[in-house]
DNA sequence: CGCACGTGAGACATTCTTGTCTCATGCGGA
DNA sequence: TCCGCATGAGACAAGAATGTCTCACGTGCG
């Protein structure tokens, strides 16, 4: 019984620590274990009891990021309706986690070789499948590979997260900025007199 | 006399070291001073004689990146002709240095506060000016701010550089991928029967 | 030949971070 | 009240990277 109580308390704390760490590392990716602990309001010893080391912490954050991405993919129902709308929903779902994603994205570039978590491969595949679906349906152009579009989406998410964090762009525009640029590009569409497009 | 000789030799070496370091740090941004020295074919002592420390090395790389960006901006003649073509020229000019830029870009996110080199501000302004010019001329849409477009360009450059480095996309497509996505977006343009666009 | 100078190799102290450990404290339950 | 247990504080050793220094070597030049 008390076991259960304690377990639950620890679980709650673990989640809180994880989110604090994510928020801190998003801003300062080189933060030390001591800083992470302090940011979570616990001591370094306790932090170390919950996560065997820095690697374990980062791996836990990676798992969290993967879980959030998969949740976002599921919530966005990327296989339903027009691919265009699915992309909009996906970006909107990911927006709250873009900071963590940006951290993990750059963290992955930090090491060469060193196989990455298989979860990312699944997510890459889901996103690429969405783009591929859009190409098949004729919504998307076919001269840009799904792999590149996937990478580009990550890059735009990270850029936007950093730009927002540093106050260079307004947070409220986050989803709009990314979706509009990704879908429509910067070139102004040649206005064909009047058309159904608003 | 010998002064001149030695100065010139050192300058050449310095440039070689800088480029080796750029190439290495592009792949492994956490490379140690010893690895950087080894990559340049010199000893750690000599590396230290040319660059007071790691900070000095990174700052020198930053200066190199800034110089290359400014050279690219100049070579692309961003204030001439259609902004669309100017963007194409700019990306093409930057392509060879995208790896270094990606390293510096993520390096800048590593620290909070810590004022960044003013050179970046000038470059940001030049790029933003290009986008603003495109908006004024009616080539570009006006619902995306020049600041965001600038950030997005950096993000796409970094994404593409990493994707190429890891073999996820073909190097030869670099400029095409970035320019086409940035300018036209992923959405397939509604085909208005026949039009001047090829 | 002899000298000056850049260089490589390596020793060394220093600093930072990590990981482990111990101990006192406080809180909650039995 | 008493006990169990998680926590915080801090000491400690180990490892990595850095920065500094010395010394021997080789090359080029006078």
XYZ file of C-alpha atoms (C1' of nucleotides) in Angstrom:
456
model
C 0.000 0.000 0.000
C 2.438 2.567 1.141
C 4.491 1.230 -1.708
C 1.843 2.400 -4.095
C 1.651 5.783 -2.468
C 5.345 6.268 -2.672
C 5.504 5.017 -6.203
C 2.878 7.469 -7.268
C 4.577 10.358 -5.545
C 7.849 9.505 -7.205
C 6.171 9.229 -10.559
C 4.704 12.679 -10.197
C 8.054 14.076 -9.183
C 9.773 12.315 -12.019
C 7.441 13.908 -14.494
C 7.905 17.324 -12.932
C 11.677 16.951 -13.006
C 11.519 15.860 -16.607
C 9.491 18.859 -17.648
C 11.675 21.267 -15.723
C 14.737 19.760 -17.346
C 13.125 20.039 -20.748
C 12.309 23.692 -20.171
C 15.827 24.466 -18.973
C 17.710 22.477 -21.567
C 15.588 24.088 -24.254
C 17.120 27.404 -23.293
C 20.573 26.204 -22.295
C 21.396 22.852 -23.771
C 24.670 22.597 -21.849
C 23.084 23.012 -18.436
C 24.819 20.983 -15.760
C 23.167 18.343 -13.592
C 23.304 20.774 -10.713
C 21.482 23.409 -12.713
C 18.877 20.910 -13.816
C 18.326 19.851 -10.218
C 18.077 23.416 -9.028
C 15.619 24.241 -11.797
C 13.440 21.347 -10.664
C 13.673 22.483 -7.073
C 15.456 19.372 -5.875
C 18.995 18.547 -4.874
C 21.552 17.035 -7.154
C 21.507 13.883 -5.022
C 17.801 13.382 -5.556
C 18.114 14.073 -9.244
C 20.786 11.434 -9.377
C 18.554 8.964 -7.560
C 15.873 9.345 -10.201
C 18.158 9.401 -13.232
C 21.324 7.360 -13.025
C 23.284 10.070 -14.821
C 23.158 12.706 -17.460
C 22.829 10.136 -20.195
C 19.851 8.584 -18.482
C 18.251 11.988 -18.133
C 18.739 12.831 -21.782
C 17.470 9.438 -22.804
C 14.406 9.933 -20.641
C 13.863 13.298 -22.283
C 14.238 11.641 -25.635
C 11.608 9.106 -24.685
C 9.361 11.922 -23.553
C 9.849 13.775 -26.805
C 9.145 10.664 -28.808
C 6.011 9.962 -26.800
C 4.814 13.514 -27.316
C 5.496 13.335 -31.031
C 3.616 10.103 -31.333
C 0.750 11.546 -29.333
C 0.753 14.568 -31.622
C 0.745 12.354 -34.699
C -2.157 10.379 -33.322
C -4.105 13.448 -32.258
C -3.581 15.070 -35.633
C -5.039 12.005 -37.376
C -2.501 12.423 -40.142
C -4.141 9.791 -42.289
C -7.519 11.483 -42.455
C -8.799 14.148 -44.794
C -6.684 16.379 -47.010
C -2.963 16.137 -46.325
C -2.841 19.913 -46.208
C -5.174 20.020 -43.250
C -3.364 17.130 -41.631
C -0.117 19.086 -41.748
C -1.836 22.027 -40.114
C -3.183 19.827 -37.340
C 0.164 18.160 -36.866
C 2.085 21.395 -36.450
C -0.558 22.716 -34.090
C -0.295 19.577 -31.983
C 3.492 19.693 -31.893
C 3.728 23.390 -31.117
C 3.683 23.019 -27.301
C 6.595 20.611 -27.473
C 8.664 22.382 -30.088
C 11.200 23.585 -27.536
C 11.993 20.095 -26.352
C 12.067 18.871 -29.918
C 14.540 21.566 -30.870
C 16.803 20.516 -28.020
C 16.647 16.858 -28.983
C 17.107 17.713 -32.645
C 20.344 19.585 -32.051
C 21.425 17.011 -29.484
C 21.212 14.375 -32.176
C 23.577 16.343 -34.388
C 26.096 16.471 -31.554
C 27.270 12.937 -32.011
C 28.373 11.164 -35.106
C 27.530 7.534 -35.630
C 26.048 6.519 -32.284
C 22.751 4.991 -33.348
C 19.725 7.038 -32.431
C 16.595 5.868 -30.743
C 14.448 3.775 -33.047
C 11.434 5.846 -32.036
C 12.629 8.661 -34.230
C 12.727 6.350 -37.217
C 9.076 5.503 -36.661
C 8.162 9.161 -36.365
C 10.190 10.077 -39.429
C 8.344 7.400 -41.304
C 4.932 8.625 -40.160
C 5.691 12.178 -41.177
C 7.179 11.104 -44.481
C 4.093 8.998 -45.106
C 1.931 12.050 -44.609
C 3.894 13.977 -47.201
C 3.842 11.010 -49.529
C 0.089 10.819 -49.177
C -0.189 14.475 -50.080
C 1.891 13.835 -53.175
C -0.225 10.879 -54.204
C -3.417 12.821 -53.793
C -2.052 15.595 -55.949
C -2.089 18.165 -53.160
C 1.697 18.342 -52.865
C 4.344 18.773 -55.500
C 6.391 15.700 -56.235
C 9.778 17.206 -56.958
C 10.663 17.420 -53.254
C 11.265 14.096 -51.546
C 9.278 13.155 -48.464
C 12.574 12.678 -46.613
C 13.575 16.257 -47.290
C 10.149 17.600 -46.404
C 10.375 15.758 -43.107
C 13.778 17.232 -42.357
C 12.594 20.650 -43.392
C 9.647 20.415 -41.036
C 11.982 19.640 -38.147
C 14.240 22.497 -39.120
C 11.384 24.948 -39.276
C 10.057 23.766 -35.925
C 13.452 24.219 -34.315
C 14.033 27.601 -35.947
C 10.654 28.834 -34.848
C 11.142 27.547 -31.304
C 14.488 29.325 -31.008
C 13.255 32.491 -32.652
C 10.338 32.613 -30.243
C 12.585 31.875 -27.273
C 14.807 34.800 -28.181
C 11.898 37.096 -28.856
C 12.613 37.540 -32.536
C 9.119 36.466 -33.521
C 5.777 36.451 -31.743
C 4.795 33.185 -30.015
C 1.209 33.456 -31.176
C 2.278 33.236 -34.813
C 4.127 29.967 -34.279
C 1.827 27.547 -36.054
C 0.767 30.007 -38.718
C 4.346 30.888 -39.623
C 5.457 27.308 -40.006
C 2.403 25.971 -41.759
C 2.108 28.831 -44.198
C 5.758 28.794 -45.138
C 5.888 25.033 -45.410
C 2.706 24.712 -47.426
C 2.659 27.836 -49.534
C 6.201 29.115 -49.540
C 7.145 32.735 -49.606
C 6.308 33.405 -53.205
C 3.058 35.176 -53.649
C 0.727 33.048 -55.711
C 0.028 34.434 -59.141
C -3.396 35.860 -58.695
C -5.707 34.188 -61.208
C -8.343 36.902 -61.229
C -10.922 35.318 -58.930
C -10.774 31.795 -57.597
C -12.313 29.679 -54.923
C -9.269 30.228 -52.682
C -10.255 33.048 -50.354
C 61.899 40.500 -44.564
C 61.921 37.178 -42.854
C 59.164 38.758 -40.832
C 57.031 38.942 -43.914
C 57.841 35.386 -44.890
C 56.924 34.066 -41.506
C 53.798 36.156 -41.308
C 52.616 34.845 -44.619
C 53.365 31.262 -43.741
C 51.513 31.581 -40.478
C 48.579 33.161 -42.214
C 48.343 30.262 -44.621
C 48.557 27.774 -41.796
C 45.995 29.655 -39.824
C 43.571 29.482 -42.688
C 44.217 25.792 -43.162
C 43.675 25.124 -39.470
C 40.500 27.135 -39.527
C 39.072 25.200 -42.433
C 40.023 21.857 -40.946
C 38.375 22.861 -37.704
C 35.273 23.980 -39.541
C 35.054 20.675 -41.375
C 35.517 18.673 -38.189
C 33.223 20.701 -35.966
C 30.558 20.541 -38.651
C 30.469 16.795 -38.147
C 31.200 16.662 -34.429
C 30.470 19.939 -32.715
C 31.908 18.740 -29.403
C 35.326 17.851 -30.804
C 38.150 18.532 -28.377
C 41.090 20.831 -28.977
C 43.256 17.774 -29.399
C 40.984 16.377 -32.081
C 40.900 19.710 -33.863
C 44.680 19.862 -33.818
C 45.013 16.316 -35.056
C 42.514 17.005 -37.838
C 44.619 19.960 -38.947
C 47.762 17.867 -38.817
C 49.390 19.921 -36.095
C 50.030 19.453 -32.407
C 47.839 20.766 -29.655
C 50.646 23.105 -28.615
C 50.800 24.732 -32.027
C 47.049 25.002 -32.204
C 47.170 26.752 -28.877
C 49.827 29.139 -30.138
C 47.572 30.238 -32.981
C 44.329 30.360 -31.041
C 44.572 31.304 -27.396
C 41.913 28.768 -26.494
C 38.765 27.094 -27.578
C 36.809 30.308 -27.272
C 39.257 32.085 -29.526
C 38.989 29.280 -32.054
C 35.220 29.383 -32.090
C 35.261 33.142 -32.338
C 37.642 32.902 -35.270
C 35.323 30.399 -36.902
C 32.466 32.757 -36.277
C 34.388 35.545 -37.970
C 35.081 33.218 -40.879
C 31.421 32.292 -41.150
C 30.402 35.914 -41.037
C 32.929 36.815 -43.708
C 31.705 34.001 -45.913
C 28.108 35.041 -45.445
C 28.906 38.603 -46.312
C 30.846 37.468 -49.340
C 27.875 35.330 -50.380
C 25.513 38.253 -49.922
C 27.749 40.434 -52.028
C 28.250 37.797 -54.726
C 24.523 37.149 -54.900
C 23.862 40.847 -55.502
C 20.744 40.601 -53.367
C 19.625 44.071 -54.303
C 19.503 43.440 -58.016
C 16.776 41.988 -60.140
C 13.753 40.027 -58.944
C 13.948 39.073 -55.281
C 13.056 35.534 -56.254
C 16.188 35.191 -58.328
C 18.231 36.910 -55.653
C 17.153 34.284 -53.131
C 18.194 31.574 -55.555
C 21.597 33.153 -56.016
C 22.021 33.666 -52.293
C 21.315 30.063 -51.376
C 23.587 28.861 -54.151
C 26.395 31.081 -52.849
C 25.913 29.943 -49.268
C 25.673 26.252 -50.064
C 29.420 25.523 -49.786
C 29.473 27.024 -46.307
C 26.219 25.588 -45.012
C 27.996 23.088 -42.788
C 29.930 25.760 -40.946
C 26.831 27.887 -40.722
C 24.873 25.029 -39.208
C 27.574 24.568 -36.584
C 27.607 28.246 -35.706
C 23.827 28.407 -35.740
C 23.445 25.658 -33.169
C 26.426 26.984 -31.234
C 24.592 30.260 -30.830
C 21.627 28.482 -29.281
C 23.970 26.898 -26.765
C 24.313 29.978 -24.633
C 21.672 32.219 -23.230
C 22.242 35.925 -22.962
C 25.888 36.304 -23.927
C 25.661 38.879 -26.689
C 26.432 37.509 -30.114
C 28.776 38.935 -32.668
C 27.387 42.070 -34.227
C 28.240 40.672 -37.641
C 25.237 38.382 -37.462
C 22.991 41.342 -36.876
C 24.247 42.934 -40.075
C 23.703 39.718 -42.010
C 20.257 39.231 -40.529
C 19.432 42.715 -41.624
C 20.677 42.154 -45.153
C 18.681 38.975 -45.543
C 15.592 40.537 -44.001
C 15.987 43.448 -46.384
C 15.961 41.071 -49.305
C 12.702 39.530 -48.158
C 11.259 42.962 -47.482
C 12.184 44.006 -50.987
C 10.390 40.978 -52.361
C 7.324 41.901 -50.396
C 7.403 45.476 -51.607
C 7.732 44.413 -55.199
C 4.754 42.105 -54.840
C 6.768 38.950 -55.444
C 6.477 37.716 -51.865
C 3.481 37.394 -49.624
C 3.288 39.909 -46.830
C 1.735 37.831 -44.062
C 5.095 36.341 -43.075
C 7.492 38.741 -41.408
C 10.981 39.238 -42.853
C 12.394 38.275 -39.446
C 10.676 34.909 -39.576
C 11.657 34.323 -43.177
C 15.253 35.005 -42.232
C 15.112 32.543 -39.365
C 13.390 30.009 -41.557
C 16.112 30.310 -44.163
C 18.754 29.582 -41.523
C 16.748 26.645 -40.250
C 16.371 25.174 -43.708
C 20.068 25.640 -44.439
C 21.009 23.860 -41.220
C 18.490 21.071 -41.750
C 19.693 20.496 -45.261
C 23.347 20.527 -44.225
C 22.707 17.925 -41.534
C 20.474 15.820 -43.726
C 23.146 15.773 -46.404
C 25.866 15.001 -43.863
C 23.929 11.991 -42.650
C 23.092 10.833 -46.121
C 19.372 11.303 -45.796
C 19.180 13.487 -48.886
C 21.346 13.875 -51.953
C 24.000 16.627 -51.841
C 23.309 17.659 -55.418
C 19.751 18.621 -54.540
C 20.854 21.012 -51.784
C 20.098 24.351 -53.396
C 17.078 23.130 -55.283
C 15.483 21.647 -52.168
C 15.897 24.745 -50.095
C 15.000 27.288 -52.720
C 11.974 25.435 -53.999
C 10.559 24.799 -50.555
C 11.257 28.305 -49.359
C 9.866 30.013 -52.422
C 7.044 27.772 -53.499
C 6.208 25.664 -50.477
C 5.083 22.102 -50.634
C 1.583 22.745 -51.862
C 1.164 22.077 -55.490
C 0.078 25.236 -57.240
C -3.429 25.109 -58.575
C -2.770 24.494 -62.229
C -4.298 27.314 -64.267
C -4.443 25.417 -67.551
C -1.336 26.752 -69.279
C 0.840 29.550 -68.033
C 4.160 31.162 -68.769
C 5.774 29.230 -65.872
C 7.503 26.264 -67.475
C 79.067 25.841 -38.734
C 76.112 28.180 -35.435
C 71.969 30.484 -34.401
C 67.138 31.592 -34.342
C 62.732 30.013 -34.508
C 58.730 27.225 -35.215
C 57.230 22.849 -33.923
C 55.969 18.343 -31.565
C 55.820 15.816 -27.467
C 54.748 15.565 -23.110
C 54.464 16.829 -18.146
C 51.789 19.489 -15.072
C 48.330 22.148 -12.481
C 43.684 23.665 -12.813
C 38.989 23.608 -13.506
C 34.607 21.586 -14.313
C 31.475 17.930 -14.175
C 30.179 13.729 -12.895
C 29.179 9.815 -9.963
C 29.253 7.885 -5.266
C 28.973 8.106 -0.608
C 27.703 9.469 4.190
C 25.042 11.725 7.520
C 21.578 14.621 9.618
C 16.854 16.132 9.078
C 11.994 16.103 8.535
C 7.716 14.094 7.406
C 4.222 10.614 7.421
C 2.428 6.306 8.927
C 1.986 2.483 12.377
C 5.740 8.271 20.232
C 8.777 5.730 17.269
C 10.258 4.069 12.897
C 10.991 4.074 7.908
C 12.265 6.486 4.240
C 12.990 10.093 1.014
C 15.435 14.160 0.925
C 19.126 17.884 1.205
C 23.687 19.082 2.064
C 28.080 18.238 1.437
C 32.501 15.610 1.159
C 35.128 12.895 -1.946
C 37.394 10.602 -5.861
C 37.657 10.026 -10.809
C 37.741 11.616 -15.351
C 37.974 14.862 -19.065
C 39.380 19.065 -21.156
C 41.866 23.082 -20.852
C 45.748 26.184 -20.419
C 50.697 26.622 -19.423
C 55.234 25.303 -19.455
C 59.622 23.044 -20.640
C 62.615 20.688 -23.641
C 64.480 18.498 -27.643
C 64.408 18.401 -32.600
C 64.802 20.038 -37.247
C 64.967 23.434 -40.687
C 66.576 27.584 -42.827
C 69.360 31.424 -42.883
C 73.490 34.151 -42.022
